[in-house]
Amino acid sequence: MTDKDKLATTEKNTALEAAPSYIPKSRRGFEDTVQSDITIPRLALAQALSPQVTDGDPARIPDLKVGDLFNSVTGQIYGRDVVVQVLRKMPLRAMEFRSIAEGGGVIDPDVPMGDERLKWGTSGDKQADKPKATLFRDFLAVVLPQREMIALSFKSSGLTAAKNLWGFATMGNRDCFAIKLRITTDVKLTPKPHQIFKVAQAGWVSEIDFKLGEEAFEAVQTIDATKIHHEEDPDAFEPAKYDATEM
């Protein structure tokens, strides 16, 4: 086999089977791990003006298309359809982002619930009255079948998908990791065309994935939602950005 053949047959991530009986269920070697050591990749959605699909942008991901789902850390492209096993729902949280006009980026990764920045103003100007901070509904999951850890982080128009996701999970009346969920993308036309998440049930997980999900559920209990990867306001549809391109 040539080196080229070897490269062609190498997968980015290999699915983990259940640990063999000779490997004990322990976590030795992780004693000094702290939250700052961890970054959880996010299932990201490419919008028309996302840096990852913009030619010439340093963040451009080759072959990524508008509407594709991708790993925010590795850049792995999942296409427009991915199946996940949800491990847990995270507590509600909020972040404050710098506006696109000011260069973007995170100002405060952990805005407390009840903070003034989460409240709407009363001036009557919808744009000016918007809360300065953004509320998120987050879930930890694994992508099947390769079992990559991924965060599902929803805001704005994605909150409908978040509620649907958790609704489907609870309707199973079993552990949340007993159900497979399919996440796809679609186009919403208002206020201007942009990409959104859609969620549907995809049946029960396999026996082996249930066992692995049970172990992963226990392992992620101490992970804080602030460890979810956010380089900027994620999957943001900003009408102002579109208006700027049409001037």
Short mmCIF file of C-alpha atoms in Angstrom, two decimals:
data_model
loop_
_atom_site.label_atom_id
_atom_site.label_comp_id
_atom_site.label_asym_id
_atom_site.label_seq_id
_atom_site.Cartn_x
_atom_site.Cartn_y
_atom_site.Cartn_z
CA MET A 1 0.00 0.00 0.00
CA THR A 2 1.39 3.40 -0.98
CA ASP A 3 1.52 6.39 1.32
CA LYS A 4 -1.23 7.96 -0.78
CA ASP A 5 -3.45 4.89 -0.25
CA LYS A 6 -2.80 5.01 3.50
CA LEU A 7 -3.81 8.66 3.62
CA ALA A 8 -6.95 7.95 1.62
CA THR A 9 -8.08 5.27 4.05
CA THR A 10 -7.32 7.22 7.24
CA GLU A 11 -10.41 8.53 9.03
CA LYS A 12 -10.31 11.76 11.02
CA ASN A 13 -12.00 10.12 13.99
CA THR A 14 -12.41 6.42 14.76
CA ALA A 15 -15.55 5.27 16.52
CA LEU A 16 -14.94 4.01 20.06
CA GLU A 17 -16.41 0.67 21.02
CA ALA A 18 -17.24 -0.22 24.61
CA ALA A 19 -14.08 -0.52 26.70
CA PRO A 20 -12.85 -4.12 26.96
CA SER A 21 -13.22 -5.89 30.28
CA TYR A 22 -9.52 -5.56 31.16
CA ILE A 23 -9.76 -1.73 31.23
CA PRO A 24 -11.17 -0.63 34.61
CA LYS A 25 -13.76 2.12 34.86
CA SER A 26 -11.48 4.74 36.38
CA ARG A 27 -10.20 8.24 35.54
CA ARG A 28 -6.56 8.03 36.63
CA GLY A 29 -4.30 10.70 35.23
CA PHE A 30 -6.94 13.44 35.24
CA GLU A 31 -6.46 14.47 38.88
CA ASP A 32 -5.08 17.93 38.08
CA THR A 33 -7.51 18.74 35.28
CA VAL A 34 -9.29 22.07 35.73
CA GLN A 35 -12.01 23.77 33.69
CA SER A 36 -9.49 26.01 31.91
CA ASP A 37 -7.86 22.89 30.41
CA ILE A 38 -11.01 22.05 28.47
CA THR A 39 -12.59 23.39 25.29
CA ILE A 40 -15.73 21.73 23.98
CA PRO A 41 -16.18 22.11 20.20
CA ARG A 42 -19.51 23.46 19.03
CA LEU A 43 -21.74 22.22 16.22
CA ALA A 44 -21.58 25.33 14.06
CA LEU A 45 -23.79 26.38 11.16
CA ALA A 46 -22.32 28.19 8.18
CA GLN A 47 -24.19 31.39 7.25
CA ALA A 48 -23.75 33.23 3.95
CA LEU A 49 -21.28 35.70 5.48
CA SER A 50 -19.55 33.36 7.91
CA PRO A 51 -15.73 33.73 7.79
CA GLN A 52 -15.49 29.95 7.24
CA VAL A 53 -17.17 30.25 3.80
CA THR A 54 -15.68 33.61 2.77
CA ASP A 55 -12.97 33.38 0.11
CA GLY A 56 -9.76 35.03 1.27
CA ASP A 57 -10.65 34.90 4.96
CA PRO A 58 -7.98 33.17 7.11
CA ALA A 59 -10.77 31.17 8.77
CA ARG A 60 -12.01 29.79 5.43
CA ILE A 61 -12.64 26.03 5.55
CA PRO A 62 -12.12 24.40 2.13
CA ASP A 63 -15.27 22.74 0.69
CA LEU A 64 -17.52 24.15 3.44
CA LYS A 65 -20.79 25.42 1.97
CA VAL A 66 -23.47 27.74 3.29
CA GLY A 67 -25.90 25.64 5.32
CA ASP A 68 -23.30 23.04 6.27
CA LEU A 69 -22.77 21.93 9.85
CA PHE A 70 -19.17 21.81 11.04
CA ASN A 71 -16.97 21.37 14.11
CA SER A 72 -16.00 24.84 15.38
CA VAL A 73 -12.61 23.63 16.66
CA THR A 74 -11.39 21.03 14.15
CA GLY A 75 -13.21 22.41 11.11
CA GLN A 76 -14.56 18.96 10.26
CA ILE A 77 -17.52 19.26 7.88
CA TYR A 78 -20.64 17.20 8.65
CA GLY A 79 -22.77 18.40 5.74
CA ARG A 80 -26.40 19.36 6.27
CA ASP A 81 -27.36 16.31 8.32
CA VAL A 82 -25.87 14.91 11.53
CA VAL A 83 -27.10 12.38 14.10
CA VAL A 84 -26.32 12.99 17.76
CA GLN A 85 -26.77 11.36 21.16
CA VAL A 86 -27.48 14.02 23.77
CA LEU A 87 -25.71 13.47 27.09
CA ARG A 88 -27.14 16.29 29.18
CA LYS A 89 -28.82 19.68 29.15
CA MET A 90 -26.69 22.49 30.54
CA PRO A 91 -27.98 25.28 32.80
CA LEU A 92 -29.13 28.43 31.03
CA ARG A 93 -26.28 30.87 30.48
CA ALA A 94 -25.55 34.16 28.79
CA MET A 95 -22.62 35.87 27.07
CA GLU A 96 -21.91 39.41 25.96
CA PHE A 97 -20.34 39.90 22.54
CA ARG A 98 -18.70 42.91 20.96
CA SER A 99 -20.67 44.16 17.95
CA ILE A 100 -19.51 43.30 14.44
CA ALA A 101 -18.97 47.03 13.81
CA GLU A 102 -16.52 47.05 16.73
CA GLY A 103 -14.62 44.01 15.52
CA GLY A 104 -16.63 41.20 17.14
CA GLY A 105 -15.41 38.84 19.83
CA VAL A 106 -16.40 37.95 23.38
CA ILE A 107 -16.64 40.66 26.06
CA ASP A 108 -18.00 38.55 28.94
CA PRO A 109 -18.25 34.73 28.64
CA ASP A 110 -20.34 34.33 31.80
CA VAL A 111 -23.10 36.92 32.26
CA PRO A 112 -25.12 36.09 35.41
CA MET A 113 -28.82 35.29 35.06
CA GLY A 114 -30.83 38.36 36.06
CA ASP A 115 -28.08 40.74 34.96
CA GLU A 116 -29.20 44.12 33.59
CA ARG A 117 -27.54 43.25 30.26
CA LEU A 118 -30.22 40.58 29.67
CA LYS A 119 -33.11 43.02 29.97
CA TRP A 120 -34.87 44.80 27.13
CA GLY A 121 -34.85 48.59 27.08
CA THR A 122 -37.98 50.73 27.02
CA SER A 123 -37.13 53.45 24.48
CA GLY A 124 -39.33 51.97 21.77
CA ASP A 125 -36.40 51.49 19.40
CA LYS A 126 -36.26 47.73 18.89
CA GLN A 127 -32.62 47.71 17.84
CA ALA A 128 -31.45 49.98 20.66
CA ASP A 129 -33.58 48.15 23.24
CA LYS A 130 -32.13 44.71 22.50
CA PRO A 131 -30.38 43.12 25.50
CA LYS A 132 -26.61 43.60 25.44
CA ALA A 133 -26.08 39.94 26.41
CA THR A 134 -27.24 36.81 24.58
CA LEU A 135 -29.08 33.92 26.25
CA PHE A 136 -28.07 30.36 25.32
CA ARG A 137 -29.59 26.92 25.68
CA ASP A 138 -26.75 24.40 25.58
CA PHE A 139 -26.51 20.62 25.40
CA LEU A 140 -23.53 18.26 25.48
CA ALA A 141 -23.74 15.46 22.94
CA VAL A 142 -21.71 13.09 20.80
CA VAL A 143 -21.85 12.81 17.03
CA LEU A 144 -22.77 9.30 15.88
CA PRO A 145 -21.32 6.95 14.86
CA GLN A 146 -17.83 8.37 15.49
CA ARG A 147 -18.68 9.57 19.02
CA GLU A 148 -17.04 12.98 18.79
CA MET A 149 -17.88 15.18 21.75
CA ILE A 150 -19.81 18.22 20.56
CA ALA A 151 -21.78 21.06 22.14
CA LEU A 152 -25.15 22.09 20.76
CA SER A 153 -25.49 25.79 21.49
CA PHE A 154 -28.71 27.56 20.49
CA LYS A 155 -29.71 31.23 20.57
CA SER A 156 -32.11 33.59 18.77
CA SER A 157 -34.00 31.71 16.03
CA GLY A 158 -32.22 28.56 17.20
CA LEU A 159 -34.16 28.57 20.46
CA THR A 160 -37.07 26.88 18.67
CA ALA A 161 -34.74 24.05 17.66
CA ALA A 162 -33.46 23.83 21.26
CA LYS A 163 -36.99 23.46 22.64
CA ASN A 164 -37.85 20.87 19.97
CA LEU A 165 -34.67 18.94 20.75
CA TRP A 166 -35.41 18.74 24.46
CA GLY A 167 -39.06 17.98 23.77
CA PHE A 168 -38.13 14.97 21.61
CA ALA A 169 -35.68 13.80 24.27
CA THR A 170 -38.24 14.00 27.08
CA MET A 171 -40.97 12.29 25.05
CA GLY A 172 -38.87 9.13 24.99
CA ASN A 173 -39.50 8.78 28.74
CA ARG A 174 -36.06 7.24 29.16
CA ASP A 175 -32.53 8.55 29.82
CA CYS A 176 -31.84 11.40 27.42
CA PHE A 177 -28.90 9.47 25.95
CA ALA A 178 -31.22 6.59 24.94
CA ILE A 179 -32.48 8.53 21.90
CA LYS A 180 -30.85 9.51 18.62
CA LEU A 181 -31.69 12.95 17.27
CA ARG A 182 -31.15 14.16 13.72
CA ILE A 183 -30.04 17.76 13.24
CA THR A 184 -30.46 19.26 9.78
CA THR A 185 -30.41 22.76 8.34
CA ASP A 186 -32.98 24.83 6.50
CA VAL A 187 -33.50 28.37 5.25
CA LYS A 188 -35.65 30.94 7.02
CA LEU A 189 -36.67 33.79 4.72
CA THR A 190 -37.35 36.53 7.26
CA PRO A 191 -36.15 39.13 8.00
CA LYS A 192 -33.69 38.08 5.29
CA PRO A 193 -32.79 34.55 4.11
CA HIS A 194 -30.55 32.80 6.64
CA GLN A 195 -29.73 29.29 7.82
CA ILE A 196 -31.45 27.66 10.82
CA PHE A 197 -31.22 24.37 12.73
CA LYS A 198 -33.99 21.77 12.52
CA VAL A 199 -34.33 18.75 14.82
CA ALA A 200 -36.12 15.40 14.45
CA GLN A 201 -36.16 12.07 16.27
CA ALA A 202 -34.01 9.32 14.74
CA GLY A 203 -34.92 6.29 16.86
CA TRP A 204 -33.25 4.57 19.80
CA VAL A 205 -29.47 4.28 20.10
CA SER A 206 -27.80 0.91 19.77
CA GLU A 207 -26.98 -1.14 22.85
CA ILE A 208 -23.30 -0.30 22.62
CA ASP A 209 -24.01 3.43 22.18
CA PHE A 210 -26.32 3.35 25.19
CA LYS A 211 -23.55 1.88 27.35
CA LEU A 212 -21.06 4.43 26.07
CA GLY A 213 -23.59 7.21 26.52
CA GLU A 214 -24.16 6.16 30.12
CA GLU A 215 -20.44 6.35 30.83
CA ALA A 216 -20.08 9.67 28.98
CA PHE A 217 -23.04 11.12 30.89
CA GLU A 218 -21.22 10.52 34.17
CA ALA A 219 -17.96 11.92 32.78
CA VAL A 220 -19.42 15.28 31.65
CA GLN A 221 -21.24 16.20 34.85
CA THR A 222 -18.49 18.57 35.99
CA ILE A 223 -18.04 20.35 32.65
CA ASP A 224 -19.05 23.99 32.73
CA ALA A 225 -20.94 25.53 29.81
CA THR A 226 -18.40 28.37 29.63
CA LYS A 227 -15.97 25.82 28.17
CA ILE A 228 -18.02 25.64 24.95
CA HIS A 229 -15.98 27.10 22.09
CA HIS A 230 -17.17 30.57 21.02
CA GLU A 231 -14.83 32.69 18.94
CA GLU A 232 -17.65 35.16 18.23
CA ASP A 233 -21.44 35.33 18.42
CA PRO A 234 -22.09 31.81 17.06
CA ASP A 235 -24.13 31.13 13.93
CA ALA A 236 -25.22 34.74 14.11
CA PHE A 237 -27.55 36.11 11.47
CA GLU A 238 -26.93 39.84 11.53
CA PRO A 239 -29.13 41.78 9.06
CA ALA A 240 -26.74 44.72 9.36
CA LYS A 241 -23.95 42.62 7.88
CA TYR A 242 -26.14 41.82 4.85
CA ASP A 243 -27.19 45.45 4.47
CA ALA A 244 -23.53 46.50 4.44
CA THR A 245 -22.79 44.20 1.47
CA GLU A 246 -25.63 45.76 -0.54
CA MET A 247 -24.58 49.40 -0.09
#
